[in-house]
PDB file of C-alpha atoms in Angstrom:
ATOM      1  CA  GLU A   2      41.892  29.980  63.202  1.00  0.00           C
ATOM      2  CA  LYS A   3      44.822  32.450  62.845  1.00  0.00           C
ATOM      3  CA  ASN A   4      42.895  35.022  60.879  1.00  0.00           C
ATOM      4  CA  ALA A   5      39.545  34.682  62.649  1.00  0.00           C
ATOM      5  CA  PRO A   6      37.732  38.101  63.244  1.00  0.00           C
ATOM      6  CA  PHE A   7      38.002  39.337  66.797  1.00  0.00           C
ATOM      7  CA  ILE A   8      35.869  42.184  68.267  1.00  0.00           C
ATOM      8  CA  ILE A   9      36.812  44.247  71.226  1.00  0.00           C
ATOM      9  CA  THR A  10      33.907  45.952  72.943  1.00  0.00           C
ATOM     10  CA  GLN A  11      35.535  49.169  74.357  1.00  0.00           C
ATOM     11  CA  LEU A  12      34.949  49.996  78.013  1.00  0.00           C
ATOM     12  CA  PRO A  13      31.756  52.194  78.387  1.00  0.00           C
ATOM     13  CA  ASN A  14      31.448  55.303  80.441  1.00  0.00           C
ATOM     14  CA  CYS A  15      31.154  54.429  84.110  1.00  0.00           C
ATOM     15  CA  GLY A  16      31.047  56.574  87.251  1.00  0.00           C
ATOM     16  CA  GLU A  17      30.038  60.164  87.978  1.00  0.00           C
ATOM     17  CA  ARG A  18      30.053  62.273  84.849  1.00  0.00           C
ATOM     18  CA  ASN A  19      33.061  64.661  84.696  1.00  0.00           C
ATOM     19  CA  ASP A  20      34.977  66.811  82.319  1.00  0.00           C
ATOM     20  CA  ILE A  21      38.355  66.052  80.744  1.00  0.00           C
ATOM     21  CA  LEU A  22      41.052  64.629  82.985  1.00  0.00           C
ATOM     22  CA  TYR A  23      44.661  64.065  81.909  1.00  0.00           C
ATOM     23  CA  TYR A  24      45.447  60.438  82.898  1.00  0.00           C
ATOM     24  CA  PRO A  25      42.385  58.708  84.167  1.00  0.00           C
ATOM     25  CA  GLY A  26      42.349  54.957  84.386  1.00  0.00           C
ATOM     26  CA  TRP A  27      39.456  54.052  82.169  1.00  0.00           C
ATOM     27  CA  ALA A  28      40.624  56.306  79.325  1.00  0.00           C
ATOM     28  CA  ALA A  29      44.032  54.625  79.333  1.00  0.00           C
ATOM     29  CA  ILE A  30      42.461  51.187  79.085  1.00  0.00           C
ATOM     30  CA  ARG A  31      40.207  52.354  76.239  1.00  0.00           C
ATOM     31  CA  ASP A  32      43.244  53.739  74.446  1.00  0.00           C
ATOM     32  CA  ALA A  33      44.929  50.259  74.775  1.00  0.00           C
ATOM     33  CA  GLU A  34      41.795  48.576  73.402  1.00  0.00           C
ATOM     34  CA  GLN A  35      41.663  50.976  70.433  1.00  0.00           C
ATOM     35  CA  LYS A  36      45.381  50.553  69.601  1.00  0.00           C
ATOM     36  CA  ALA A  37      45.026  46.811  69.776  1.00  0.00           C
ATOM     37  CA  ALA A  38      42.063  46.854  67.446  1.00  0.00           C
ATOM     38  CA  TYR A  39      43.515  49.276  64.898  1.00  0.00           C
ATOM     39  CA  ARG A  40      46.831  47.378  64.688  1.00  0.00           C
ATOM     40  CA  ASN A  41      45.134  44.175  63.518  1.00  0.00           C
ATOM     41  CA  LYS A  42      43.130  44.039  60.335  1.00  0.00           C
ATOM     42  CA  ASN A  43      41.134  41.017  61.649  1.00  0.00           C
ATOM     43  CA  CYS A  44      40.080  43.056  64.809  1.00  0.00           C
ATOM     44  CA  GLY A  45      37.124  45.369  65.166  1.00  0.00           C
ATOM     45  CA  LEU A  46      36.214  47.889  67.939  1.00  0.00           C
ATOM     46  CA  ALA A  47      32.700  48.478  69.216  1.00  0.00           C
ATOM     47  CA  VAL A  48      32.857  51.958  70.769  1.00  0.00           C
ATOM     48  CA  THR A  49      30.405  52.222  73.753  1.00  0.00           C
ATOM     49  CA  ILE A  50      31.495  55.428  75.488  1.00  0.00           C
ATOM     50  CA  ASP A  51      27.892  56.557  75.426  1.00  0.00           C
ATOM     51  CA  ALA A  52      26.195  53.335  76.601  1.00  0.00           C
ATOM     52  CA  GLY A  53      27.351  52.986  80.182  1.00  0.00           C
ATOM     53  CA  GLU A  54      25.759  53.674  83.489  1.00  0.00           C
ATOM     54  CA  TRP A  55      27.034  55.929  86.417  1.00  0.00           C
ATOM     55  CA  ASN A  56      26.857  53.009  88.772  1.00  0.00           C
ATOM     56  CA  ASP A  57      27.555  49.858  86.735  1.00  0.00           C
ATOM     57  CA  LEU A  58      30.177  48.984  84.129  1.00  0.00           C
ATOM     58  CA  HIS A  59      27.670  46.722  82.341  1.00  0.00           C
ATOM     59  CA  PRO A  60      25.365  48.864  80.233  1.00  0.00           C
ATOM     60  CA  GLU A  61      21.577  48.534  80.592  1.00  0.00           C
ATOM     61  CA  ASN A  62      21.348  49.357  76.831  1.00  0.00           C
ATOM     62  CA  LYS A  63      22.417  45.956  75.547  1.00  0.00           C
ATOM     63  CA  GLU A  64      20.814  46.694  72.121  1.00  0.00           C
ATOM     64  CA  ALA A  65      23.282  49.471  71.322  1.00  0.00           C
ATOM     65  CA  VAL A  66      26.256  47.288  72.471  1.00  0.00           C
ATOM     66  CA  GLY A  67      25.013  44.275  70.550  1.00  0.00           C
ATOM     67  CA  THR A  68      24.288  46.328  67.421  1.00  0.00           C
ATOM     68  CA  ARG A  69      27.816  47.874  67.353  1.00  0.00           C
ATOM     69  CA  CYS A  70      29.438  44.500  67.872  1.00  0.00           C
ATOM     70  CA  ALA A  71      27.198  42.967  65.049  1.00  0.00           C
ATOM     71  CA  TYR A  72      28.266  45.829  62.679  1.00  0.00           C
ATOM     72  CA  GLU A  73      31.837  44.902  63.385  1.00  0.00           C
ATOM     73  CA  ALA A  74      31.223  41.236  62.934  1.00  0.00           C
ATOM     74  CA  LEU A  75      29.476  41.850  59.580  1.00  0.00           C
ATOM     75  CA  ARG A  76      32.316  44.114  58.373  1.00  0.00           C
ATOM     76  CA  LEU A  77      35.090  41.739  59.326  1.00  0.00           C
ATOM     77  CA  ALA A  78      33.688  38.252  58.716  1.00  0.00           C
ATOM     78  CA  TYR A  79      31.408  39.014  55.663  1.00  0.00           C
ATOM     79  CA  LYS A  80      33.011  42.184  54.260  1.00  0.00           C
ATOM     80  CA  HIS A  81      29.663  44.065  54.456  1.00  0.00           C
ATOM     81  CA  LYS A  82      29.720  47.821  54.094  1.00  0.00           C
ATOM     82  CA  VAL A  83      28.290  48.884  57.518  1.00  0.00           C
ATOM     83  CA  PRO A  84      28.672  52.045  59.560  1.00  0.00           C
ATOM     84  CA  VAL A  85      31.783  52.414  61.670  1.00  0.00           C
ATOM     85  CA  SER A  86      32.680  54.728  64.444  1.00  0.00           C
ATOM     86  CA  PRO A  87      34.805  57.577  63.035  1.00  0.00           C
ATOM     87  CA  ARG A  88      38.359  57.882  64.211  1.00  0.00           C
ATOM     88  CA  VAL A  89      40.973  60.491  64.204  1.00  0.00           C
ATOM     89  CA  LYS A  90      43.353  60.377  61.085  1.00  0.00           C
ATOM     90  CA  LYS A  91      45.504  63.364  62.073  1.00  0.00           C
ATOM     91  CA  VAL A  92      45.633  66.620  64.030  1.00  0.00           C
ATOM     92  CA  LEU A  93      47.196  69.761  62.665  1.00  0.00           C
ATOM     93  CA  GLN A  94      48.023  72.908  64.586  1.00  0.00           C
ATOM     94  CA  THR A  95      46.546  76.136  63.061  1.00  0.00           C
ATOM     95  CA  ASN A  96      47.238  79.697  63.948  1.00  0.00           C
ATOM     96  CA  ASP A  97      44.721  79.806  66.835  1.00  0.00           C
ATOM     97  CA  GLY A  98      44.093  76.121  67.619  1.00  0.00           C
ATOM     98  CA  VAL A  99      43.870  72.795  65.820  1.00  0.00           C
ATOM     99  CA  MET A 100      42.194  71.126  62.873  1.00  0.00           C
ATOM    100  CA  ILE A 101      41.206  67.471  63.613  1.00  0.00           C
ATOM    101  CA  GLU A 102      40.674  65.249  60.508  1.00  0.00           C
ATOM    102  CA  MET A 103      38.469  62.197  61.048  1.00  0.00           C
ATOM    103  CA  SER A 104      38.316  59.058  58.974  1.00  0.00           C
ATOM    104  CA  ASP A 105      34.533  59.530  58.218  1.00  0.00           C
ATOM    105  CA  ASP A 106      32.001  62.302  58.369  1.00  0.00           C
ATOM    106  CA  VAL A 107      31.042  63.298  61.858  1.00  0.00           C
ATOM    107  CA  MET A 108      28.218  65.310  63.380  1.00  0.00           C
ATOM    108  CA  CYS A 109      27.256  66.692  66.814  1.00  0.00           C
ATOM    109  CA  LYS A 110      24.197  64.982  68.394  1.00  0.00           C
ATOM    110  CA  GLY A 111      22.004  67.488  70.209  1.00  0.00           C
ATOM    111  CA  ASN A 112      22.617  71.131  70.522  1.00  0.00           C
ATOM    112  CA  GLU A 113      26.048  71.036  72.250  1.00  0.00           C
ATOM    113  CA  MET A 114      29.575  71.047  70.833  1.00  0.00           C
ATOM    114  CA  PRO A 115      32.102  68.496  72.029  1.00  0.00           C
ATOM    115  CA  VAL A 116      34.612  69.225  74.754  1.00  0.00           C
ATOM    116  CA  ILE A 117      38.042  69.165  73.162  1.00  0.00           C
ATOM    117  CA  ALA A 118      41.074  69.721  75.420  1.00  0.00           C
ATOM    118  CA  CYS A 119      44.723  70.297  74.717  1.00  0.00           C
ATOM    119  CA  VAL A 120      48.081  70.125  76.477  1.00  0.00           C
ATOM    120  CA  LEU A 121      49.943  73.353  76.140  1.00  0.00           C
ATOM    121  CA  CYS A 122      53.675  73.371  76.504  1.00  0.00           C
ATOM    122  CA  GLY A 123      55.143  76.776  77.483  1.00  0.00           C
ATOM    123  CA  ALA A 124      58.525  78.226  76.512  1.00  0.00           C
ATOM    124  CA  ALA A 125      59.972  77.224  79.901  1.00  0.00           C
ATOM    125  CA  GLY A 126      58.763  73.616  79.452  1.00  0.00           C
ATOM    126  CA  SER A 127      55.745  73.946  81.729  1.00  0.00           C
ATOM    127  CA  GLN A 128      52.629  72.012  80.670  1.00  0.00           C
ATOM    128  CA  SER A 129      48.945  72.845  81.234  1.00  0.00           C
ATOM    129  CA  LEU A 130      45.650  71.332  80.291  1.00  0.00           C
ATOM    130  CA  THR A 131      43.282  73.724  78.577  1.00  0.00           C
ATOM    131  CA  ARG A 132      39.711  73.355  77.276  1.00  0.00           C
ATOM    132  CA  MET A 133      39.372  74.588  73.671  1.00  0.00           C
ATOM    133  CA  THR A 134      36.402  76.174  71.928  1.00  0.00           C
ATOM    134  CA  VAL A 135      35.112  74.046  69.118  1.00  0.00           C
ATOM    135  CA  GLN A 136      34.188  76.479  66.252  1.00  0.00           C
ATOM    136  CA  ALA A 137      32.993  74.006  63.627  1.00  0.00           C
ATOM    137  CA  VAL A 138      32.189  70.361  62.980  1.00  0.00           C
ATOM    138  CA  ALA A 139      31.598  69.684  59.338  1.00  0.00           C
ATOM    139  CA  HIS A 140      32.163  66.519  57.222  1.00  0.00           C
ATOM    140  CA  THR A 141      35.488  65.049  58.355  1.00  0.00           C
ATOM    141  CA  LYS A 142      36.825  68.156  60.080  1.00  0.00           C
ATOM    142  CA  ILE A 143      36.657  69.586  63.599  1.00  0.00           C
ATOM    143  CA  ILE A 144      38.013  73.107  64.088  1.00  0.00           C
ATOM    144  CA  ALA A 145      38.925  73.944  67.707  1.00  0.00           C
ATOM    145  CA  ALA A 146      40.453  77.284  69.026  1.00  0.00           C
ATOM    146  CA  LEU A 147      42.419  78.076  72.054  1.00  0.00           C
ATOM    147  CA  PRO A 148      40.685  80.359  74.621  1.00  0.00           C
ATOM    148  CA  PRO A 149      41.404  84.087  73.942  1.00  0.00           C
ATOM    149  CA  ASP A 150      43.548  84.380  77.122  1.00  0.00           C
ATOM    150  CA  GLU A 151      46.011  81.606  75.768  1.00  0.00           C
ATOM    151  CA  MET A 152      46.364  83.003  72.191  1.00  0.00           C
ATOM    152  CA  GLY A 153      49.564  84.823  71.453  1.00  0.00           C
ATOM    153  CA  ARG A 154      51.403  83.451  74.534  1.00  0.00           C
ATOM    154  CA  GLY A 155      53.883  81.378  72.462  1.00  0.00           C
ATOM    155  CA  SER A 156      52.713  78.092  74.012  1.00  0.00           C
ATOM    156  CA  LYS A 157      52.712  75.094  71.687  1.00  0.00           C
ATOM    157  CA  ILE A 158      49.860  72.599  71.544  1.00  0.00           C
ATOM    158  CA  THR A 159      51.381  69.111  72.075  1.00  0.00           C
ATOM    159  CA  GLU A 160      48.309  66.844  72.539  1.00  0.00           C
ATOM    160  CA  VAL A 161      44.558  66.979  71.832  1.00  0.00           C
ATOM    161  CA  MET A 162      41.926  64.912  73.728  1.00  0.00           C
ATOM    162  CA  TYR A 163      38.257  64.129  73.456  1.00  0.00           C
ATOM    163  CA  ALA A 164      36.202  62.302  76.068  1.00  0.00           C
ATOM    164  CA  TRP A 165      39.483  61.487  77.856  1.00  0.00           C
ATOM    165  CA  CYS A 166      38.090  60.621  81.252  1.00  0.00           C
ATOM    166  CA  ASP A 167      36.217  57.753  82.940  1.00  0.00           C
ATOM    167  CA  SER A 168      32.687  59.090  82.241  1.00  0.00           C
ATOM    168  CA  PRO A 169      32.655  62.097  79.988  1.00  0.00           C
ATOM    169  CA  VAL A 170      29.971  64.727  80.480  1.00  0.00           C
ATOM    170  CA  LYS A 171      29.524  65.322  76.780  1.00  0.00           C
ATOM    171  CA  THR A 172      29.802  62.499  74.161  1.00  0.00           C
ATOM    172  CA  VAL A 173      28.249  64.349  71.250  1.00  0.00           C
ATOM    173  CA  LEU A 174      30.481  63.463  68.264  1.00  0.00           C
ATOM    174  CA  TYR A 175      28.950  60.734  66.175  1.00  0.00           C
ATOM    175  CA  ASP A 176      29.066  59.262  62.664  1.00  0.00           C
ATOM    176  CA  LYS A 177      26.961  61.067  60.076  1.00  0.00           C
ATOM    177  CA  THR A 178      23.881  58.955  61.005  1.00  0.00           C
ATOM    178  CA  GLY A 179      24.097  59.908  64.561  1.00  0.00           C
ATOM    179  CA  THR A 180      24.189  56.268  65.810  1.00  0.00           C
ATOM    180  CA  LEU A 181      27.926  55.417  66.291  1.00  0.00           C
ATOM    181  CA  PRO A 182      29.949  57.548  68.613  1.00  0.00           C
ATOM    182  CA  VAL A 183      33.396  58.784  68.039  1.00  0.00           C
ATOM    183  CA  GLY A 184      35.649  56.950  70.440  1.00  0.00           C
ATOM    184  CA  PRO A 185      37.712  58.838  73.109  1.00  0.00           C
ATOM    185  CA  PHE A 186      41.035  59.904  71.769  1.00  0.00           C
ATOM    186  CA  ARG A 187      44.366  61.484  72.781  1.00  0.00           C
ATOM    187  CA  MET A 188      46.594  62.496  69.886  1.00  0.00           C
ATOM    188  CA  LYS A 189      49.897  64.151  69.601  1.00  0.00           C
ATOM    189  CA  VAL A 190      49.992  67.186  67.359  1.00  0.00           C
TER     190      VAL A 190
END
């Protein structure tokens, strides 16, 4: 059927845990999966960035993957109100960093703050990748600041990234219930 629901299970984390990289392979594939899901109203996305294994693309935690796919199936096929993984609505540059607005309330799971990185474009056109300091995560907003040594240099933030690597070290952003992770993102500012 032309309008039948379709669910994409996003690639999980896989490989050695690492920090943000700029153009890793898995992140680009996850981004394409996300774009395909969000462009089609009959398509859902089950985010599994926290369900993978270091040595196997197929997660051992099948229950988490199955539950997330089931939520999407219930939402699409039966119009049930079920939890969804929050996604980025927009990113705004502030005086000292960025404010990221999410589609739904988010929280940090555990005692750590998420790793948010940005691409800085200098006056001469040079680009650099910089790790930001997350100052607050509240409701639908994430506030992140440039490191003190980058402030006041006249560089412009052009992109913001979260979990933008094959197997991120910290996937701590979740929906307000703490069960559905925020998917990796790379957004232009």
